CSV table of C-alpha atoms in Angstrom, one decimal:
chain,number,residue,atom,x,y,z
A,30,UNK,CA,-32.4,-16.9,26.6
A,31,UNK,CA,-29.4,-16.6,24.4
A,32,UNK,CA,-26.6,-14.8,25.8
A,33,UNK,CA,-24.0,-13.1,23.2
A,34,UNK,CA,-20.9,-11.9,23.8
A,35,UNK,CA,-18.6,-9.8,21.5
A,36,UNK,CA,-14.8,-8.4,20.9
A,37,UNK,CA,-15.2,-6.0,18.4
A,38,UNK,CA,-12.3,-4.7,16.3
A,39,UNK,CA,-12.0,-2.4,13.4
A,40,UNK,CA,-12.4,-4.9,10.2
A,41,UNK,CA,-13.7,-8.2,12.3
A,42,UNK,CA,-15.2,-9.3,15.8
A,43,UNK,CA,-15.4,-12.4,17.6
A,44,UNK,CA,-18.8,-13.8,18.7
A,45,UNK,CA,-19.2,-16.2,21.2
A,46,UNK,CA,-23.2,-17.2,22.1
A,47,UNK,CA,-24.6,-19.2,25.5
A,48,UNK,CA,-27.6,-21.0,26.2
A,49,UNK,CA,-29.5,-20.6,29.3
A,50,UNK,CA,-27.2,-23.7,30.9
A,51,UNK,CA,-24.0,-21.3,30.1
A,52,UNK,CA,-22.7,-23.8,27.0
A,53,UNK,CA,-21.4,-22.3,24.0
A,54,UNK,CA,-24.0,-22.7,21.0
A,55,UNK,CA,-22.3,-21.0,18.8
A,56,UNK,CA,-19.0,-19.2,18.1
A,57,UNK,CA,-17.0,-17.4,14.9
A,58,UNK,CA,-15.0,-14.4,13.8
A,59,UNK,CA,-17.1,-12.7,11.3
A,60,UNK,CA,-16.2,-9.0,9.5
A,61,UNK,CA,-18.1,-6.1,10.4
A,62,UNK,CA,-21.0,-5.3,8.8
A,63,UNK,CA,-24.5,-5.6,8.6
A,64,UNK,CA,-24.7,-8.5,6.7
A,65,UNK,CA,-22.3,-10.4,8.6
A,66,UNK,CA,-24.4,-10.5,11.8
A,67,UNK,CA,-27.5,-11.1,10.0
A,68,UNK,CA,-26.6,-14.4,8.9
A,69,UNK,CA,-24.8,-14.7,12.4
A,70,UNK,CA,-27.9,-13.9,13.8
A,71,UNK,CA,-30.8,-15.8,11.7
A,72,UNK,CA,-29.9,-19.5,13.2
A,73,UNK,CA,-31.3,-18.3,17.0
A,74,UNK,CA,-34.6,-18.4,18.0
A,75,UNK,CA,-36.1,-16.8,21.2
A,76,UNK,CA,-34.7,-13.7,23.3
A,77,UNK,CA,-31.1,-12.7,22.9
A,78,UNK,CA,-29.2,-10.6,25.0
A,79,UNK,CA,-25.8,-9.3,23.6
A,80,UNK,CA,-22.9,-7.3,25.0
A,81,UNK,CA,-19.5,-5.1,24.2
A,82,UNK,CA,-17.0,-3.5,25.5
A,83,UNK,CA,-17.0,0.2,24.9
A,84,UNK,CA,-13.8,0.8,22.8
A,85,UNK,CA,-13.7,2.1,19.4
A,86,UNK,CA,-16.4,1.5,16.4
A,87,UNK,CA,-19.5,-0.1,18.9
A,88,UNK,CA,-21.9,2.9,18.1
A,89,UNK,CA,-22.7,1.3,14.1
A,90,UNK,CA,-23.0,-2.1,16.3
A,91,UNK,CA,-25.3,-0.9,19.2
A,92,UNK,CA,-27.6,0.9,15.9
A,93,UNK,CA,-27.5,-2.7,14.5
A,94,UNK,CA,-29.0,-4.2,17.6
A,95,UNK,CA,-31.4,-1.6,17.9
A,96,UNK,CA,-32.7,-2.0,14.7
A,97,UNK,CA,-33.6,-5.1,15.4
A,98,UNK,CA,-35.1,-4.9,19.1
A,99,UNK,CA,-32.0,-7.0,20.3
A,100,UNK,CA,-30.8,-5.4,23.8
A,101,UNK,CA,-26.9,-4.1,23.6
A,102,UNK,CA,-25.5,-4.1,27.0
A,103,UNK,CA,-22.2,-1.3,26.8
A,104,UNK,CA,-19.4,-2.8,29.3
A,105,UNK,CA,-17.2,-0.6,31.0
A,106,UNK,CA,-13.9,-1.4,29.4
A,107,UNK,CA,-11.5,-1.1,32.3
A,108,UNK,CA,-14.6,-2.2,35.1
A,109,UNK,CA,-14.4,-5.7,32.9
A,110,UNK,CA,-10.6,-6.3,33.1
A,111,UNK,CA,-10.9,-5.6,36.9
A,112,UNK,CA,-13.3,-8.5,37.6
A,113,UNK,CA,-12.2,-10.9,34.4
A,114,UNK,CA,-8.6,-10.8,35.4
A,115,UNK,CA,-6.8,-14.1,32.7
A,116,UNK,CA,-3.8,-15.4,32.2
A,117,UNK,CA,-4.7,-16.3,28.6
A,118,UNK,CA,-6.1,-13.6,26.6
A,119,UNK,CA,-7.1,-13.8,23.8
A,120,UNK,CA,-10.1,-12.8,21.2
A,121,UNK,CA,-12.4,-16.0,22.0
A,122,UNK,CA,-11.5,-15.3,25.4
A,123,UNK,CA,-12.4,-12.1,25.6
A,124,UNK,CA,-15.8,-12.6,23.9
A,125,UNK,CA,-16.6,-15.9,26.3
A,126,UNK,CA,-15.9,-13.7,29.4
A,127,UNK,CA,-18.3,-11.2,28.4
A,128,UNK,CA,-20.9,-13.9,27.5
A,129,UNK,CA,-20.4,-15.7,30.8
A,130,UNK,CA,-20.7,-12.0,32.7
A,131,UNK,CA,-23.7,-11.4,31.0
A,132,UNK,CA,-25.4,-14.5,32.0
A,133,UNK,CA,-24.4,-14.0,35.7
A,134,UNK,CA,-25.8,-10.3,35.4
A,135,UNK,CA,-22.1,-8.8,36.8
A,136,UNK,CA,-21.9,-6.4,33.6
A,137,UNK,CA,-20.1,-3.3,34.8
A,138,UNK,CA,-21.9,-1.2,32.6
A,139,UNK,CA,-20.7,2.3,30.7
A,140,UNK,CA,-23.2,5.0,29.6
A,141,UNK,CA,-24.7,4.6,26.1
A,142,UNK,CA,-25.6,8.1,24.7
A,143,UNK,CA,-28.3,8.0,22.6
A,144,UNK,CA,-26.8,9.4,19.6
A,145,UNK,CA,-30.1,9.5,16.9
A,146,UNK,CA,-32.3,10.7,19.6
A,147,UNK,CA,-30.5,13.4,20.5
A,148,UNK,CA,-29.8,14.2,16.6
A,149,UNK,CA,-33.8,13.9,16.6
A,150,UNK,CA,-33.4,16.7,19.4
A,151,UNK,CA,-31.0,19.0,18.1
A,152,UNK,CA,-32.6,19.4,14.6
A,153,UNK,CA,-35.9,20.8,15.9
A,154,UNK,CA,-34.3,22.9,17.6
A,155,UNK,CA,-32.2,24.7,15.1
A,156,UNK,CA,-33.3,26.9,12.5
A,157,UNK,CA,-30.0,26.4,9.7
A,158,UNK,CA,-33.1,24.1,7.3
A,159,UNK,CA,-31.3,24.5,3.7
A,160,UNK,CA,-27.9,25.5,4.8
A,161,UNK,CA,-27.6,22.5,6.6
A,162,UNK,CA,-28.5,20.2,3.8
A,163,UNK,CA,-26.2,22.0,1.5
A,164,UNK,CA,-23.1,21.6,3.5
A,165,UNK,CA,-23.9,17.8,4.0
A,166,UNK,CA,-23.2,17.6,0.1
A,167,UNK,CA,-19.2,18.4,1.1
A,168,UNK,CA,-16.6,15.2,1.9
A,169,UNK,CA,-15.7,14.9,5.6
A,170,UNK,CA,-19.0,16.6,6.8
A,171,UNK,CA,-21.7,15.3,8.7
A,172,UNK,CA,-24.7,16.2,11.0
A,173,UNK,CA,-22.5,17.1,14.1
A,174,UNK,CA,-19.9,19.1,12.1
A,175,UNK,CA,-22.2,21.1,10.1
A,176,UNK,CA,-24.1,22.3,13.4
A,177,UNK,CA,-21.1,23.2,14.5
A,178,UNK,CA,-19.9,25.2,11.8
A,179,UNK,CA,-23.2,26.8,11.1
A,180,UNK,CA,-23.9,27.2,15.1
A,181,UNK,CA,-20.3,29.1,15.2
A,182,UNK,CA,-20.2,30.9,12.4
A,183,UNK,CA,-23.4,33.1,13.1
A,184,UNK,CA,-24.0,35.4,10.3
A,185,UNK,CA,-21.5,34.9,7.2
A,186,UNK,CA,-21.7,38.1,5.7
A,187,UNK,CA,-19.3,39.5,8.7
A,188,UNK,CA,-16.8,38.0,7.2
A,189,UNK,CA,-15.6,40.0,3.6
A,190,UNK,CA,-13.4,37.6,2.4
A,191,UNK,CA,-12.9,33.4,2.5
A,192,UNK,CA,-9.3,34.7,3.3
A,193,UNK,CA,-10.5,36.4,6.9
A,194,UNK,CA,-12.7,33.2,7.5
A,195,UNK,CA,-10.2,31.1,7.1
A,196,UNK,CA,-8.3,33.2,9.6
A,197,UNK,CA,-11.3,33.2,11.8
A,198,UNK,CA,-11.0,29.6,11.2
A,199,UNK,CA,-7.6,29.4,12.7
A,200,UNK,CA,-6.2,27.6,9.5
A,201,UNK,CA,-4.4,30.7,8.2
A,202,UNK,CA,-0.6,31.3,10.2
A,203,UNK,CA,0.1,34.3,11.5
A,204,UNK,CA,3.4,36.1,10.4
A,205,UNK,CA,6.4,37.2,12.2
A,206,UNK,CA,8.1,39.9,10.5
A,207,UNK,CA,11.2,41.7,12.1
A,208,UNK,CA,14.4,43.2,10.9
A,209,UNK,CA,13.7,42.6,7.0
A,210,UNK,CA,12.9,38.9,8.4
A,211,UNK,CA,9.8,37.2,7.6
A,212,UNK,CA,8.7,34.1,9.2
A,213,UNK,CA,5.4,32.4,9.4
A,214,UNK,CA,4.0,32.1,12.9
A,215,UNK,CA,2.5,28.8,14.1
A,216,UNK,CA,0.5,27.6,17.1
A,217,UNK,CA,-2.1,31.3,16.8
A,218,UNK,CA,-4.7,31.3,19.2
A,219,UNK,CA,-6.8,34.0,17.4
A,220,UNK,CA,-9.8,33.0,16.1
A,221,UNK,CA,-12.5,30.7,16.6
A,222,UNK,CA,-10.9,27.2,18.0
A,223,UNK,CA,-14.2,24.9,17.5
A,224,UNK,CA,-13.9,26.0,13.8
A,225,UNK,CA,-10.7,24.6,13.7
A,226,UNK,CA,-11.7,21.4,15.4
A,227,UNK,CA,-14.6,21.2,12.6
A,228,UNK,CA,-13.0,21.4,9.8
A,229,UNK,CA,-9.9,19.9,11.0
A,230,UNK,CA,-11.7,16.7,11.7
A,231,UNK,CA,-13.9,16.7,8.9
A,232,UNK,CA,-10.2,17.2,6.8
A,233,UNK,CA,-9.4,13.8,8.2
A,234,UNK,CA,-12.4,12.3,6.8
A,235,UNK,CA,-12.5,13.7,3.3
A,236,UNK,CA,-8.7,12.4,2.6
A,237,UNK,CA,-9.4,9.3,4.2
A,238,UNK,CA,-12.5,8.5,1.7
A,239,UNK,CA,-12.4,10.7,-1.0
A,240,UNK,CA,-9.5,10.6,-3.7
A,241,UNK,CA,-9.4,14.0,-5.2
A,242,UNK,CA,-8.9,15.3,-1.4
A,243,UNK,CA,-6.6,12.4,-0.7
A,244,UNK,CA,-4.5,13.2,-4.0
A,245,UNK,CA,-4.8,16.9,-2.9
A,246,UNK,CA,-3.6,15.9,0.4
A,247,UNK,CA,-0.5,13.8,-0.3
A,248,UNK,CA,0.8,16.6,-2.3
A,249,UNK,CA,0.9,18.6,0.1
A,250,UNK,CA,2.2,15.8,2.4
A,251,UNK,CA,5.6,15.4,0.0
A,252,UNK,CA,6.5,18.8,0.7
A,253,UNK,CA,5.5,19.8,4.0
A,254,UNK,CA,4.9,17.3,6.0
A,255,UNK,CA,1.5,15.5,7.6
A,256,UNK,CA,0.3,17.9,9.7
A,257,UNK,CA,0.8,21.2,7.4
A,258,UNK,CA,-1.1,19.0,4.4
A,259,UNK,CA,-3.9,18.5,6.9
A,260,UNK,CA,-4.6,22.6,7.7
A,261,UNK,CA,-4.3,22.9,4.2
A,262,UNK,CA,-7.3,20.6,3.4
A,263,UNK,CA,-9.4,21.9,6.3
A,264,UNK,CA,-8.4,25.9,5.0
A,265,UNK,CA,-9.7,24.7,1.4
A,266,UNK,CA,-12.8,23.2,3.1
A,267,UNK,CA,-13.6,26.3,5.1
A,268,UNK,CA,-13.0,28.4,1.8
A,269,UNK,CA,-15.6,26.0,0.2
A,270,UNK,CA,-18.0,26.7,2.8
A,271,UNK,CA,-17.2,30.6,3.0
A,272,UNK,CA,-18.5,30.9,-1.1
A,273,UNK,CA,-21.3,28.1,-0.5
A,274,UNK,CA,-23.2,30.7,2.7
A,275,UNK,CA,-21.6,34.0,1.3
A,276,UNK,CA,-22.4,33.7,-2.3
A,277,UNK,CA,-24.9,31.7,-2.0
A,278,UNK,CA,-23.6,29.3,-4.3
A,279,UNK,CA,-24.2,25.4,-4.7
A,280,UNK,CA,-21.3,23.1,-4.2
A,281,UNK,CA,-18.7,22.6,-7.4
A,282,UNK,CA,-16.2,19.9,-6.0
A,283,UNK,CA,-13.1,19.8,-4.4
A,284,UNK,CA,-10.3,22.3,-6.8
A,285,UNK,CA,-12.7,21.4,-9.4
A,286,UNK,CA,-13.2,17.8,-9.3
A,287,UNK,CA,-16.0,15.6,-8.0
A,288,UNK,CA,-15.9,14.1,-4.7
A,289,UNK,CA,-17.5,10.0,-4.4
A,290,UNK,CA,-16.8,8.5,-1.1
A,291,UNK,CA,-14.5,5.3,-1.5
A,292,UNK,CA,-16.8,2.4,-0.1
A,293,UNK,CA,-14.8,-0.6,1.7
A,294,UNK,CA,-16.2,-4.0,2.2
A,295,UNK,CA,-16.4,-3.7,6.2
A,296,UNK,CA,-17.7,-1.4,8.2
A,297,UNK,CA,-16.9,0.9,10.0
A,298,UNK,CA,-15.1,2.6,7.8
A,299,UNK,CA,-11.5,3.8,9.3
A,300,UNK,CA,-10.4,7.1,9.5
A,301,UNK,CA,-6.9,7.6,10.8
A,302,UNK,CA,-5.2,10.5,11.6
A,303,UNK,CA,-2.0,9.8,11.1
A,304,UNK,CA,-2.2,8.6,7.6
């Protein structure tokens, strides 16, 4: 039995691998992607069992293993510190601890949700079919956020305009008007707040991979500021959306310009939202 241990990080992870006699086989920091832990992976022979700590980016990894019948244990992140206390921390460290814990069978070990099958599960369920696939064509938007948008929308046609949706949408500010004063209104809890969670979050994606939004974005940025420019892009997204269900209409681009997601050579891809 090989046993594999792994510090995962956003562009790289550190990999250390024990025999059955707990000596290290194999070690190396290698970038994250597929390819990287095939050729990782080709030299062993046998079973292999292979862990990580459940901090950001493991759910592309613990597909990886998956695909390839490799068991992924998920370690508790703060359950692991508790037991595997060191003075010297570092990456190799880290990844030898988790290796050596894995051997000895003392895993503390953190729920893995089994995002595909329940995918699987939700799909049959619903009835949105064309809509659905539609929607996927625009940046930022996956599987989740398109159920969620569809799910919460209901019907389309109650909403006359892409202005009221956006409203609905909580993207829109309210207004303040008093004494020949007009101010804008900030912070409105009208409206539907999972919309705004939506299409807020798939805003972050769309300028984080795709340049016409990112352009779009840091334009708005200049003038007003990070997180005005990011309710603008999520208010231009829900508008798309409103003339894709209501007019039944295919989608044209973001303010006219085709969107291509900008690949990087790692994966997973980052999305930060704060840039």
């Amino acid at each position: 039995m090989t046993y594999v241990g792994i510090d995962l990080h956003s562009t790289n992870m550190v990999i250390v691998a024990l025999n059955s006699n707990g000596e290290c086989i194999k070690q190396d920091r290698i970038a994250c992607s597929p390819k990287a832990l095939d050729e990782f992976f080709s030299s062993f022979s046998g079973p292999i069992k292979a862990v990580v700590e459940c901090t950001c980016f493991w759910f592309w990894l613990a597909d990886w293993f998956r695909s390839r019948d490799i068991p992924l244990q998920l370690a508790h992140a703060k359950m692991v510190k508790a037991i595997s206390y060191a003075k010297v921390k570092t990456d190799k460290v880290d990844a030898l601890t988790l290796a050596k814990l894995l051997k000895s069978d003392l895993i503390p070990e953190a729920y893995q949700i089994h995002i595909g099958r329940l995918e699987e599960a939700i799909e049959q369920q619903t009835g949105f079919g064309e809509d659905a696939k539609r929607l996927l064509e625009l940046p930022g938007f996956g599987l989740v956020t398109v159920w969620t948008v569809l799910a919460e929308i209901g019907d389309i046609n109650r909403f006359p305009t892409a202005k009221q949706f956006a409203s609905y949408c909580r993207l829109v500010p309210g207004s303040k008007d008093s004494g020949g004063t007009r101010r804008h209104k900030s912070g409105c809890k009208d409206g539907n707040k999972y919309l705004r969670v939506a299409f807020s979050q798939a805003a972050i994606h769309a300028y984080t991979h795709y340049k016409p939004v990112r352009a779009f974005y840091k334009k708005i940025k200049r003038r007003s500021g990070p997180q005005v420019a990011r309710v603008v892009v999520a208010k231009h997204l829900a508008i798309i959306v409103w003339h894709m269900l209501a007019k039944d209409q295919p989608y044209k681009g973001f303010k006219g310009q085709p969107t291509k997601s900008v690949t990087h050579a790692y994966w997973p891809q980052p999305i930060s939202p704060n840039a």
